[in-house]
PDB file of C-alpha atoms and ligand atoms in Angstrom:
ATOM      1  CA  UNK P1314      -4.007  89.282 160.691  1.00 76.00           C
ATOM      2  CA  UNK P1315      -6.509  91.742 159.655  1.00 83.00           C
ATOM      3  CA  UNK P1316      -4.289  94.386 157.176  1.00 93.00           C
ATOM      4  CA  UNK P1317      -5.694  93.616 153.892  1.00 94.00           C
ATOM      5  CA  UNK P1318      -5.849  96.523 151.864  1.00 97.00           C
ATOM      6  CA  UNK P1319      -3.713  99.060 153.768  1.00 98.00           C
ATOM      7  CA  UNK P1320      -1.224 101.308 152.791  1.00 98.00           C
ATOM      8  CA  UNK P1321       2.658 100.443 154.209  1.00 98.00           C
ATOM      9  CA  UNK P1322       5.058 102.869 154.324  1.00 98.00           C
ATOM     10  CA  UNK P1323       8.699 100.719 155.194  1.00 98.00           C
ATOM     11  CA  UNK P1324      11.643 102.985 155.121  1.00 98.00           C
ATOM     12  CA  UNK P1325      14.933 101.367 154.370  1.00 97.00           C
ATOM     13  CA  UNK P1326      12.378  99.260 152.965  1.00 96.00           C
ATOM     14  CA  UNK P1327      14.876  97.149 151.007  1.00 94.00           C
ATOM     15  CA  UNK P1328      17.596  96.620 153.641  1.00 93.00           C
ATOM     16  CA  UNK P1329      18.530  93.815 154.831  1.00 94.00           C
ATOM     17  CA  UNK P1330      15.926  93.674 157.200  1.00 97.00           C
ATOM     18  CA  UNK P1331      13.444  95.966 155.512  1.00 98.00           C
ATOM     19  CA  UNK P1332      13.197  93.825 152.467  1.00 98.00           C
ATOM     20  CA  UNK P1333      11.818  90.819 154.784  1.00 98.00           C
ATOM     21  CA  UNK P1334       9.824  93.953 156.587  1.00 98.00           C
ATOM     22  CA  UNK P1335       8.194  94.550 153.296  1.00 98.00           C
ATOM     23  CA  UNK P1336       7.433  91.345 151.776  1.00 98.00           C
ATOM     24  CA  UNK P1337       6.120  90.228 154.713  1.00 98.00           C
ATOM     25  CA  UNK P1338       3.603  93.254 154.797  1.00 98.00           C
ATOM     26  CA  UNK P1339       2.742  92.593 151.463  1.00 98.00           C
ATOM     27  CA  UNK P1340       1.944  88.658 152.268  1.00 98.00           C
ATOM     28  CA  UNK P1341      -0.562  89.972 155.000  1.00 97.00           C
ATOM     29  CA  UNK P1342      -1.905  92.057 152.049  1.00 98.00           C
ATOM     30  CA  UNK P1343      -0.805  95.556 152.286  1.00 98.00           C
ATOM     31  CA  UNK P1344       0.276  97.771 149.287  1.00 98.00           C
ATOM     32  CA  UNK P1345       3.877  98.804 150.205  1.00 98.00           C
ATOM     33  CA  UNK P1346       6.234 101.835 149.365  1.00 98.00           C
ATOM     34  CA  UNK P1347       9.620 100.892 150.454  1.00 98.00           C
ATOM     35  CA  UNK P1348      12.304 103.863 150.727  1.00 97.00           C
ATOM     36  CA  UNK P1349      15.474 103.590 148.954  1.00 93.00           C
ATOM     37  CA  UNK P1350      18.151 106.317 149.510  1.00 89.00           C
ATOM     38  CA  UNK P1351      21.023 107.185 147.851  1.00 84.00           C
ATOM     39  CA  UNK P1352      19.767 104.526 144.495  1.00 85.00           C
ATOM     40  CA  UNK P1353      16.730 103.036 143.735  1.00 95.00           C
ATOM     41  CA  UNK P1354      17.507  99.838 142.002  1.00 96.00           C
ATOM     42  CA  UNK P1355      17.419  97.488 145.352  1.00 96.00           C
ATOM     43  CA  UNK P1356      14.284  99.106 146.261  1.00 97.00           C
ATOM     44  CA  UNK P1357      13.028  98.548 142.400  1.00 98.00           C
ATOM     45  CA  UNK P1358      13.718  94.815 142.967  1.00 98.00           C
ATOM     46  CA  UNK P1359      11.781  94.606 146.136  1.00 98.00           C
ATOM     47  CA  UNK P1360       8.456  96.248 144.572  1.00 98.00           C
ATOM     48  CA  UNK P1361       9.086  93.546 141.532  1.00 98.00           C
ATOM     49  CA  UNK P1362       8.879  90.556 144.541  1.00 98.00           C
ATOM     50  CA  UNK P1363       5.903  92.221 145.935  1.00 98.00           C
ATOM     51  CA  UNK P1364       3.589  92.509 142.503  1.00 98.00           C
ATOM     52  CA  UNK P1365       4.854  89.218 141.865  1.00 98.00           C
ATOM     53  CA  UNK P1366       2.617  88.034 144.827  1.00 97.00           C
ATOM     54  CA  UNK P1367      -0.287  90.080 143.589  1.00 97.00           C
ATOM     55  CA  UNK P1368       0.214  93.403 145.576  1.00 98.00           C
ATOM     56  CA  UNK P1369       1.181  97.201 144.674  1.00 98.00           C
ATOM     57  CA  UNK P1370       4.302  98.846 145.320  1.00 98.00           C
ATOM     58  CA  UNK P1371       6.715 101.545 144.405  1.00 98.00           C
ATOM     59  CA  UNK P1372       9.865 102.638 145.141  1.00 98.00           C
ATOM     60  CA  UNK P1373      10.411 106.381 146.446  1.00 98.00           C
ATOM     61  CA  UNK P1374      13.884 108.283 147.049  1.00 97.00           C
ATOM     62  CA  UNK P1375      14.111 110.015 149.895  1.00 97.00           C
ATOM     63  CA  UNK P1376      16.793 111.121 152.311  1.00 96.00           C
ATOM     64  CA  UNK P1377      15.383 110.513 155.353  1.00 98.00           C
ATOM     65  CA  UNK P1378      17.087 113.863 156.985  1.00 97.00           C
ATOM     66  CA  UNK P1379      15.467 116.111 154.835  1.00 98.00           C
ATOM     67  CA  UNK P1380      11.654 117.097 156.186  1.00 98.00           C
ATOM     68  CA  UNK P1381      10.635 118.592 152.295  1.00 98.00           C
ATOM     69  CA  UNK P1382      11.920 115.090 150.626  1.00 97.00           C
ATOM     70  CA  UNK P1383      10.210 112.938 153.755  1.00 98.00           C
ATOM     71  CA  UNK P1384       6.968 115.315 152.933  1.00 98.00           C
ATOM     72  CA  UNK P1385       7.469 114.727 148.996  1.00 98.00           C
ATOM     73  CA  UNK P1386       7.699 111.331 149.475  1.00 98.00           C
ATOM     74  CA  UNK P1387       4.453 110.469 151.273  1.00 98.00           C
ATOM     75  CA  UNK P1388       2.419 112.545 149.422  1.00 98.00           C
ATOM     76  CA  UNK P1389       4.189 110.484 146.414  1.00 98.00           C
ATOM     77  CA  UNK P1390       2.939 107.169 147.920  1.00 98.00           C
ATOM     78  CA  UNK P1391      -0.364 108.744 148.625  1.00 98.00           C
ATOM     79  CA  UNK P1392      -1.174 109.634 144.966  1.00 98.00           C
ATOM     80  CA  UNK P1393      -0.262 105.983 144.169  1.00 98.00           C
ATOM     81  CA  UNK P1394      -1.062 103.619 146.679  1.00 98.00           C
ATOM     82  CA  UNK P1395      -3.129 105.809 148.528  1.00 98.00           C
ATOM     83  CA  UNK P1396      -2.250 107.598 152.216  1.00 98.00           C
ATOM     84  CA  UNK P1397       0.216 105.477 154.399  1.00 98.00           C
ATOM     85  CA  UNK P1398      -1.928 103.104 157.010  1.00 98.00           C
ATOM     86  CA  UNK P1399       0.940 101.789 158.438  1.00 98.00           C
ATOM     87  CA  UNK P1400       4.589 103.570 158.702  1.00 99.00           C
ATOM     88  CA  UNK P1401       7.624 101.377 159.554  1.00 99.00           C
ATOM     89  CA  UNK P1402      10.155 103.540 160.584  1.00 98.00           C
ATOM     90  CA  UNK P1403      13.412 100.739 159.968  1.00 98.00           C
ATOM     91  CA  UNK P1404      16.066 102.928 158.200  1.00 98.00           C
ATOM     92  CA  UNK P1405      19.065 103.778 159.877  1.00 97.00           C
ATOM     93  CA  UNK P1406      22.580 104.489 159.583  1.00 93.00           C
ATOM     94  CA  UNK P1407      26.222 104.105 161.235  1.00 90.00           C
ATOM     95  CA  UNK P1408      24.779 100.775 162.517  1.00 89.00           C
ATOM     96  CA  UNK P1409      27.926  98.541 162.226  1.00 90.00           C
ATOM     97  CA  UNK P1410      30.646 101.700 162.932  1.00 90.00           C
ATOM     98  CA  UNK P1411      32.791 101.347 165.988  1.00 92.00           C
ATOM     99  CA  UNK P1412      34.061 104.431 167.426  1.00 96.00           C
ATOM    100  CA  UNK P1413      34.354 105.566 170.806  1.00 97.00           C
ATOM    101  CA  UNK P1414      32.750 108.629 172.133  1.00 98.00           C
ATOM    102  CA  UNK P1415      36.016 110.236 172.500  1.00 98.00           C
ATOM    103  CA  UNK P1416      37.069 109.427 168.646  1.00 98.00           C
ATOM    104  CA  UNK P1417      33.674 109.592 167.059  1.00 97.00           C
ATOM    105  CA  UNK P1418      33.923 112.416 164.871  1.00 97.00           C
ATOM    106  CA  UNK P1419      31.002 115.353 165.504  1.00 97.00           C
ATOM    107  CA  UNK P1420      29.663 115.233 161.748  1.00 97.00           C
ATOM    108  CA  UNK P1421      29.213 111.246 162.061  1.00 97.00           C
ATOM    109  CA  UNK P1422      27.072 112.105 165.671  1.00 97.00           C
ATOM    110  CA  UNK P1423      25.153 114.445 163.755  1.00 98.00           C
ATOM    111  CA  UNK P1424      24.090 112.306 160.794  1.00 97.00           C
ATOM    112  CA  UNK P1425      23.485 109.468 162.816  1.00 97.00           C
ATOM    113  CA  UNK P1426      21.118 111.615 164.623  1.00 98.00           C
ATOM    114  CA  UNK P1427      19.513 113.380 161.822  1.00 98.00           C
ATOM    115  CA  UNK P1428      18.707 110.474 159.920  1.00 97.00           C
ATOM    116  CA  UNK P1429      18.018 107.805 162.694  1.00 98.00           C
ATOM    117  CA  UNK P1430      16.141 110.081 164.935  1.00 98.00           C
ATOM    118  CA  UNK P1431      15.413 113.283 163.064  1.00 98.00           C
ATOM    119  CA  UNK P1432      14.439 110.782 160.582  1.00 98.00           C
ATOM    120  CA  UNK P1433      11.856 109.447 162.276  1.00 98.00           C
ATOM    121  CA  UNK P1434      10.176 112.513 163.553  1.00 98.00           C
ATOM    122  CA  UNK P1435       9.978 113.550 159.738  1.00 98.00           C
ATOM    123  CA  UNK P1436       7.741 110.339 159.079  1.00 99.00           C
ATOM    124  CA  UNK P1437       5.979 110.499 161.925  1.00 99.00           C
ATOM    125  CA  UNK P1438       5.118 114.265 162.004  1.00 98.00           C
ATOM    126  CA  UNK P1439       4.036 114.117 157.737  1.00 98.00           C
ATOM    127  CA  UNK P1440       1.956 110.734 158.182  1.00 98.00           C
ATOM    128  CA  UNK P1441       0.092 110.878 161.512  1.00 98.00           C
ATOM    129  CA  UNK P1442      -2.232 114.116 160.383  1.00 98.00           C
ATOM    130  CA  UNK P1443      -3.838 111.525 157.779  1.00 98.00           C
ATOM    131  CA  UNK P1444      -3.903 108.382 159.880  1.00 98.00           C
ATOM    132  CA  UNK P1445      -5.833 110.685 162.447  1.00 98.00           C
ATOM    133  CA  UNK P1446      -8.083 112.162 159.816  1.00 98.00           C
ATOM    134  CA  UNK P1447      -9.081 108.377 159.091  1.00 98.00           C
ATOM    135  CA  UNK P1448      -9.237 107.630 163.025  1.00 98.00           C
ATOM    136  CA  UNK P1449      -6.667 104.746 162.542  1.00 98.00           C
ATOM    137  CA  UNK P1450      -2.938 104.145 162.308  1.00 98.00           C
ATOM    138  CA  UNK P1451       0.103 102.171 162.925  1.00 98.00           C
ATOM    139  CA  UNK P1452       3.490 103.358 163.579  1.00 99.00           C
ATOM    140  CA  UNK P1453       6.542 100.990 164.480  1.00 99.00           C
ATOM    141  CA  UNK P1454      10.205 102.155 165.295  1.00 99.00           C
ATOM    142  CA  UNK P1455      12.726  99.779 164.947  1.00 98.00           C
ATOM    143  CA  UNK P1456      15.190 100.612 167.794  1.00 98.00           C
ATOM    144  CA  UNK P1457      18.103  98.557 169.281  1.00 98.00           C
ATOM    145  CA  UNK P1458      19.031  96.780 172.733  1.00 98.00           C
ATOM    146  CA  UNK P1459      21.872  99.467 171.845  1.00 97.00           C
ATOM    147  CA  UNK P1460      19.376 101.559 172.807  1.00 98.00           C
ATOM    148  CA  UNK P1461      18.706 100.011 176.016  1.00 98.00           C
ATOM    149  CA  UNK P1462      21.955  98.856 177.292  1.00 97.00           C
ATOM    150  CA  UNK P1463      24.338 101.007 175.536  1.00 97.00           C
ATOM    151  CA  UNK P1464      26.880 100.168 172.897  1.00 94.00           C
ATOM    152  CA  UNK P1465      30.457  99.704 172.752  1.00 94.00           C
ATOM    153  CA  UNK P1466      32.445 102.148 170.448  1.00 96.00           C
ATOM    154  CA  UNK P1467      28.554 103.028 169.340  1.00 96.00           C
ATOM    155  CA  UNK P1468      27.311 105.940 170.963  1.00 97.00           C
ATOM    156  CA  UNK P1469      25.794 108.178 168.288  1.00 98.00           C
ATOM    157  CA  UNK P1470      23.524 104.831 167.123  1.00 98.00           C
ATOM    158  CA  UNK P1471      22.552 103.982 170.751  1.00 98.00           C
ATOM    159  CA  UNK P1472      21.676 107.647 171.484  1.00 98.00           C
ATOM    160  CA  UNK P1473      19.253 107.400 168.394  1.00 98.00           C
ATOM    161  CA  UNK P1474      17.689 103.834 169.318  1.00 98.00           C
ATOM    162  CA  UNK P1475      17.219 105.348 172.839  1.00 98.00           C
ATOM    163  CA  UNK P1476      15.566 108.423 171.586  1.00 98.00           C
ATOM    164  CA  UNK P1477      13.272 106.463 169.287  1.00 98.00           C
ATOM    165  CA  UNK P1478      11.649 105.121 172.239  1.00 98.00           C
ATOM    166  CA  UNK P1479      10.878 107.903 173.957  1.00 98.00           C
ATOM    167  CA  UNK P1480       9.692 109.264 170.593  1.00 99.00           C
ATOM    168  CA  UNK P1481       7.509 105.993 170.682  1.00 99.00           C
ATOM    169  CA  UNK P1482       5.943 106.705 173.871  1.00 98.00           C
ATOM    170  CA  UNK P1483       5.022 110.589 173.000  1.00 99.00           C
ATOM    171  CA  UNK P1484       3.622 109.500 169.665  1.00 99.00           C
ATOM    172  CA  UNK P1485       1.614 107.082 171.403  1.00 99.00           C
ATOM    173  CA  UNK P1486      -0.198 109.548 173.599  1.00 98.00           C
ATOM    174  CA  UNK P1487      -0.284 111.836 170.832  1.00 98.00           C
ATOM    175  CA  UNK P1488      -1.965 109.281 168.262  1.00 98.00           C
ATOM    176  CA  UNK P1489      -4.078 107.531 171.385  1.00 98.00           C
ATOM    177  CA  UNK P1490      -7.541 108.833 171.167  1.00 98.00           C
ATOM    178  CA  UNK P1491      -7.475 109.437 167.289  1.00 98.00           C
ATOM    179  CA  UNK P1492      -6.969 105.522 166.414  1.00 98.00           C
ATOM    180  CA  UNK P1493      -3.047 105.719 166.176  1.00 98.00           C
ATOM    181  CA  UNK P1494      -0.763 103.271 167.782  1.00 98.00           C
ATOM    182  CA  UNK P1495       3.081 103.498 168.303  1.00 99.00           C
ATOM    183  CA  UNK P1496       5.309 100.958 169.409  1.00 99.00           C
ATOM    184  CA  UNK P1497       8.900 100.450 168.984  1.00 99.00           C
ATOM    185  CA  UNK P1498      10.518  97.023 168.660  1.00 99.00           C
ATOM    186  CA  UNK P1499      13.948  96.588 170.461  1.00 98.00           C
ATOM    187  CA  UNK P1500      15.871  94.164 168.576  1.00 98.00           C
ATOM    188  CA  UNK P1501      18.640  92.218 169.044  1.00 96.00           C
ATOM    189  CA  UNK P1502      20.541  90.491 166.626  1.00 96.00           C
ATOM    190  CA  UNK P1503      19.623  89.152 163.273  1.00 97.00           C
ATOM    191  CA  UNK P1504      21.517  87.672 160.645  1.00 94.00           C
ATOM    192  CA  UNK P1505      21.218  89.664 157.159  1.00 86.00           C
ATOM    193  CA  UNK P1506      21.500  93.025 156.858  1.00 87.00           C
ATOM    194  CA  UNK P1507      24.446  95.588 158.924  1.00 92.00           C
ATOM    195  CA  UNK P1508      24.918  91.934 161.425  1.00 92.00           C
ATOM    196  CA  UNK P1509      26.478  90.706 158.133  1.00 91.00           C
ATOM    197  CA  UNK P1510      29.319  93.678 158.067  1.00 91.00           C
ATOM    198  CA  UNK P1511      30.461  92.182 161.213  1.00 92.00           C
ATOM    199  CA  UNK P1512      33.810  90.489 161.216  1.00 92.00           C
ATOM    200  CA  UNK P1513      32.766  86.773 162.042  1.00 93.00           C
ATOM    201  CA  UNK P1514      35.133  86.376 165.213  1.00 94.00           C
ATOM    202  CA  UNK P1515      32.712  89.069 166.962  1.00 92.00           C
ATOM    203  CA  UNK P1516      29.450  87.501 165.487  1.00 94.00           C
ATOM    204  CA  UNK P1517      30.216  84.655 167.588  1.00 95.00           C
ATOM    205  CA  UNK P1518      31.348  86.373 170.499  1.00 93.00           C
ATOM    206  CA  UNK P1519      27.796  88.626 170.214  1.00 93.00           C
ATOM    207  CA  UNK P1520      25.957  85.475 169.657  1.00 95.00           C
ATOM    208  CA  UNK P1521      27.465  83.982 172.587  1.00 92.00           C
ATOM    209  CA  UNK P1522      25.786  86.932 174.648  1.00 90.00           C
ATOM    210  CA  UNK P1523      22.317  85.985 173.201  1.00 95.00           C
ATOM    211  CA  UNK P1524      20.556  83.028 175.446  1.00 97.00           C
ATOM    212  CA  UNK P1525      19.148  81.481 172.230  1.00 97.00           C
ATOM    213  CA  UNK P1526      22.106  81.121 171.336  1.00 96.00           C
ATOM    214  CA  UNK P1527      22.136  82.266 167.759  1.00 97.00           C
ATOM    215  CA  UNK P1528      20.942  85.395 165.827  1.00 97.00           C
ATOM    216  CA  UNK P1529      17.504  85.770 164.817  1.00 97.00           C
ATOM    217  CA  UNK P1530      15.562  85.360 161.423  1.00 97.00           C
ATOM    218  CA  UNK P1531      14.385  88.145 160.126  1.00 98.00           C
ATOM    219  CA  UNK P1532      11.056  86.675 159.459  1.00 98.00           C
ATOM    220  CA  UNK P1533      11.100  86.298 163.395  1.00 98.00           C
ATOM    221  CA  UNK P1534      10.625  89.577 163.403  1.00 98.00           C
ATOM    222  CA  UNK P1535       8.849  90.641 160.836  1.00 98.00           C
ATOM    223  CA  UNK P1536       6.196  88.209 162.491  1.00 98.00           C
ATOM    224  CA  UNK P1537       6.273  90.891 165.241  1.00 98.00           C
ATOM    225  CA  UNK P1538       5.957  93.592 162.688  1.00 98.00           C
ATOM    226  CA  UNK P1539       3.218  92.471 161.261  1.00 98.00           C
ATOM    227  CA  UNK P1540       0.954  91.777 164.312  1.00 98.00           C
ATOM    228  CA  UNK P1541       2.053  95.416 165.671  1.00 98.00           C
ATOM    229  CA  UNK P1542       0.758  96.925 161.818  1.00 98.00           C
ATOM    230  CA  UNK P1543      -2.252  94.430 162.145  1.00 98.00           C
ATOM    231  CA  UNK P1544      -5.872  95.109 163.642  1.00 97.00           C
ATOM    232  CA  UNK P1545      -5.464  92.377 166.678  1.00 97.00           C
ATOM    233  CA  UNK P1546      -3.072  94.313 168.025  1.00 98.00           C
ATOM    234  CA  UNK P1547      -4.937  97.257 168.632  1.00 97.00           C
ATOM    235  CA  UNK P1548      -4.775  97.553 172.810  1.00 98.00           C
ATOM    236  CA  UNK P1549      -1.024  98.088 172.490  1.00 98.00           C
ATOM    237  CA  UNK P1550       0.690 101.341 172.182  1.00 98.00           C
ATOM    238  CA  UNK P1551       3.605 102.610 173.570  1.00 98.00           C
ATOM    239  CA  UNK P1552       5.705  99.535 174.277  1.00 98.00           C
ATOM    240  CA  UNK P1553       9.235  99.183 173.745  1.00 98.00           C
ATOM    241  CA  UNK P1554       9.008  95.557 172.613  1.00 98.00           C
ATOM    242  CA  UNK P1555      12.472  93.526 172.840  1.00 98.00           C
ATOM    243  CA  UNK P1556      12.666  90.782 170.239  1.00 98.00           C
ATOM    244  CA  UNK P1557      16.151  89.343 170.907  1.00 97.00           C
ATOM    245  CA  UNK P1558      16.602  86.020 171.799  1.00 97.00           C
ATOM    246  CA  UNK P1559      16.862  86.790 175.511  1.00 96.00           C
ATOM    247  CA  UNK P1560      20.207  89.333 175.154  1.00 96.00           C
ATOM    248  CA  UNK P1561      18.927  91.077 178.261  1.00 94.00           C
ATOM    249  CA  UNK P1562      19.320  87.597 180.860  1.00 96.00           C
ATOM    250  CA  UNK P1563      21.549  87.236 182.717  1.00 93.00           C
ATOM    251  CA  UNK P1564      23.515  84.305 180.643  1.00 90.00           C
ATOM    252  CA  UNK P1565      26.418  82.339 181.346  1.00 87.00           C
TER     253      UNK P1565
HETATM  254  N1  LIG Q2962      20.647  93.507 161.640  1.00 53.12           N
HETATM  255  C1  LIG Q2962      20.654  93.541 162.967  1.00 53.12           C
HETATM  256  O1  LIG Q2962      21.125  92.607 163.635  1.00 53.12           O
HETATM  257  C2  LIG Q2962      20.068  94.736 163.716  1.00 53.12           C
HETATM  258  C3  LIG Q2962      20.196  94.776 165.106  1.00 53.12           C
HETATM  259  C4  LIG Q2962      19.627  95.812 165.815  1.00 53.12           C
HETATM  260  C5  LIG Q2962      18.900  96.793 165.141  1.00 53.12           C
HETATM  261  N2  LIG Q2962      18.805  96.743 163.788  1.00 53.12           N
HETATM  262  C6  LIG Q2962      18.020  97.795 163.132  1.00 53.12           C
HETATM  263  O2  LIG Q2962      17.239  97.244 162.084  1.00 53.12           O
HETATM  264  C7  LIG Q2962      17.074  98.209 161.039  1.00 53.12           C
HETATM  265  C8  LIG Q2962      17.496  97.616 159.701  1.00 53.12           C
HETATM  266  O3  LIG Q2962      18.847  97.232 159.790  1.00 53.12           O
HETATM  267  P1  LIG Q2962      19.555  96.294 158.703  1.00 53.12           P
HETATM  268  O4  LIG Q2962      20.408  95.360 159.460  1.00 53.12           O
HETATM  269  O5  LIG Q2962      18.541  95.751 157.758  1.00 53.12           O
HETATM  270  O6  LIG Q2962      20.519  97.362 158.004  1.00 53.12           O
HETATM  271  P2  LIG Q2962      20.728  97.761 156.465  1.00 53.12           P
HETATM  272  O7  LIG Q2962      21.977  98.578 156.455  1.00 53.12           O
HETATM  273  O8  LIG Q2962      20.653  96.556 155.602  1.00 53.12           O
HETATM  274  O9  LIG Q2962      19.484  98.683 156.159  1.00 53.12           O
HETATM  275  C9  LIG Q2962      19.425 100.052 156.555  1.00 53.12           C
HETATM  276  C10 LIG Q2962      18.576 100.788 155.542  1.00 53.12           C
HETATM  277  O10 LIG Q2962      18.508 102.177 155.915  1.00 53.12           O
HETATM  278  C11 LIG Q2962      18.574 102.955 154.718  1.00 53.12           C
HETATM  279  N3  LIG Q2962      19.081 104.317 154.977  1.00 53.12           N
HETATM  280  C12 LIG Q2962      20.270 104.670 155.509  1.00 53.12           C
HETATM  281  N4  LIG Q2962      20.382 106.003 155.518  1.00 53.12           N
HETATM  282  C13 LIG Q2962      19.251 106.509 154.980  1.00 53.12           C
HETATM  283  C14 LIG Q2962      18.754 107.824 154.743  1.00 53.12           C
HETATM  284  N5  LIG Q2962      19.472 108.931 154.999  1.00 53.12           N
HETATM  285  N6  LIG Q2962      17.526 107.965 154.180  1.00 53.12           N
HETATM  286  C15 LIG Q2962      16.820 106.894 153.872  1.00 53.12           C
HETATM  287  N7  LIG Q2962      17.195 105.618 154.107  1.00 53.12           N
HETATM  288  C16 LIG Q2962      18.414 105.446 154.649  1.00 53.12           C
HETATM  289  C17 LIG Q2962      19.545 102.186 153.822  1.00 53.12           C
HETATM  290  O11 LIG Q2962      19.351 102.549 152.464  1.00 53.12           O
HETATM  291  C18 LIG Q2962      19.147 100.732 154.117  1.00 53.12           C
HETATM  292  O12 LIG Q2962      18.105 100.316 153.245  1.00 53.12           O
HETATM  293  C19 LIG Q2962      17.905  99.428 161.467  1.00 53.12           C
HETATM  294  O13 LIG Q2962      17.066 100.348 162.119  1.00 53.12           O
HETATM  295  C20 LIG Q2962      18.891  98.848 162.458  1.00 53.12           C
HETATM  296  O14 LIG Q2962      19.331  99.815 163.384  1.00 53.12           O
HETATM  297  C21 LIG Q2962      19.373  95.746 163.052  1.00 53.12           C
END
């Protein structure tokens, strides 16, 4: 893939599935800032793993909620990697909590919103001024098939992976004729990561569901991540892209 030498910007960078998200980036040859949150040591170890295969890094705090830290932040990575090529927008929260819309409590809505949503306008709206100045960019949302067929006992998170893709299809038209693409990846499951918090008993019964029959590896789809951050993919924008073993057929 043609990447070498751009700037990756992988919030929740050192997740579960971020971490893979990250490494992988820096494989293709990107310098990568990967977002930590509340501590910075897991996000430390991740930029140790990428020098170590001959690439920069750093770490950088930021609550995705808050606009001014978001803002901080990339101009942070900007005065030491350089301004953010490519922004992976894989952070989220209240992924694995089971509540139904009846129970869920309003301040658990309202963060899931703020930092899954919210969150992702705050990257998108403080890195796509530069990527247009420099006539090219690449933005990814990871979203959910939560997003596109609804949750159980998960209606805050759905709401959010829903709203990322129509946030995906305005940034595409938005970034279109300045060199920016936008693209959001529905995913289904993959092992690593929130899938882990789940009690095994429903890991099988959600696996079941899946017509692979088995949960994904996250280098599956960090493949995808990297051809949607990569030159060769540069006629696609907009797409809400499942990656998910076939959850959506119709399986029996
Ligand atoms: N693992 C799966 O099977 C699965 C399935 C569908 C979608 N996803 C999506 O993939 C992405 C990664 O999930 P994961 O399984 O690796 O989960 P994870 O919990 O391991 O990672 C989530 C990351 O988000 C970060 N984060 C949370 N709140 C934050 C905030 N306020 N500011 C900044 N960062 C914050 C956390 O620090 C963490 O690094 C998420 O968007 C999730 O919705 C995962």
């Amino acid at each position: 893939m043609s990447i070498k030498g751009k700037v990756a910007l992988v919030t929740g960078g050192s997740g579960g599935l971020g971490r893979v998200h990250s490494l992988s980036l820096a494989k293709a040859g990107c310098d990568v800032a990967v977002t930590g949150h509340s501590h910075l040591e897991k996000a430390e170890a991740v930029v140790k793993e990428i020098e170590a295969l001959g690439r920069k890094a750093i770490a950088v705090k930021v609550d995705l909620a808050n606009l001014d830290e978001v803002q901080a932040g990339v101009q942070k990575v900007a005065a030491s990697l350089g301004p953010v090529d490519i922004l992976v927008n894989n952070a989220a929260f209240g992924i694995v909590r089971a509540v139904t819309i009846v129970k869920m409590d309003k301040a658990d809505w309202d963060r899931d919103l703020s930092v899954n949503l919210t969150g992702a306008f705050n990257t998108i709206k403080c890195c796509m001024p530069g990527m247009a100045e420099r006539g090219w960019g690449r933005i990814i949302n990871i979203s959910s098939i939560a997003g596109t067929m609804g949750g159980m006992g998960q209606g805050s998170y759905a709401a959010t992976k829903a709203g990322l893709i129509g946030l995906t299809k305005t940034a595409a038209l938005e970034g279109a004729r300045k060199g920016i693409t936008c693209n959001a990846i529905v995913l289904g499951v993959f092992a690593g990561g929130s899938f882990n918090e789940v009690a095994p008993e429903f890991q099988e019964r959600i696996i079941k569901r899946m017509a692979l029959r088995r949960a994904g590896d996250p280098q599956e789809l960090s493949n995808v991540v990297v051809f949607l951050a990569s030159e060769e993919s540069s006629y696609i924008t907009g797409e809400a892209i499942e990656v998910s073993g076939g959850a959506s057929l119709f399986t029996f």
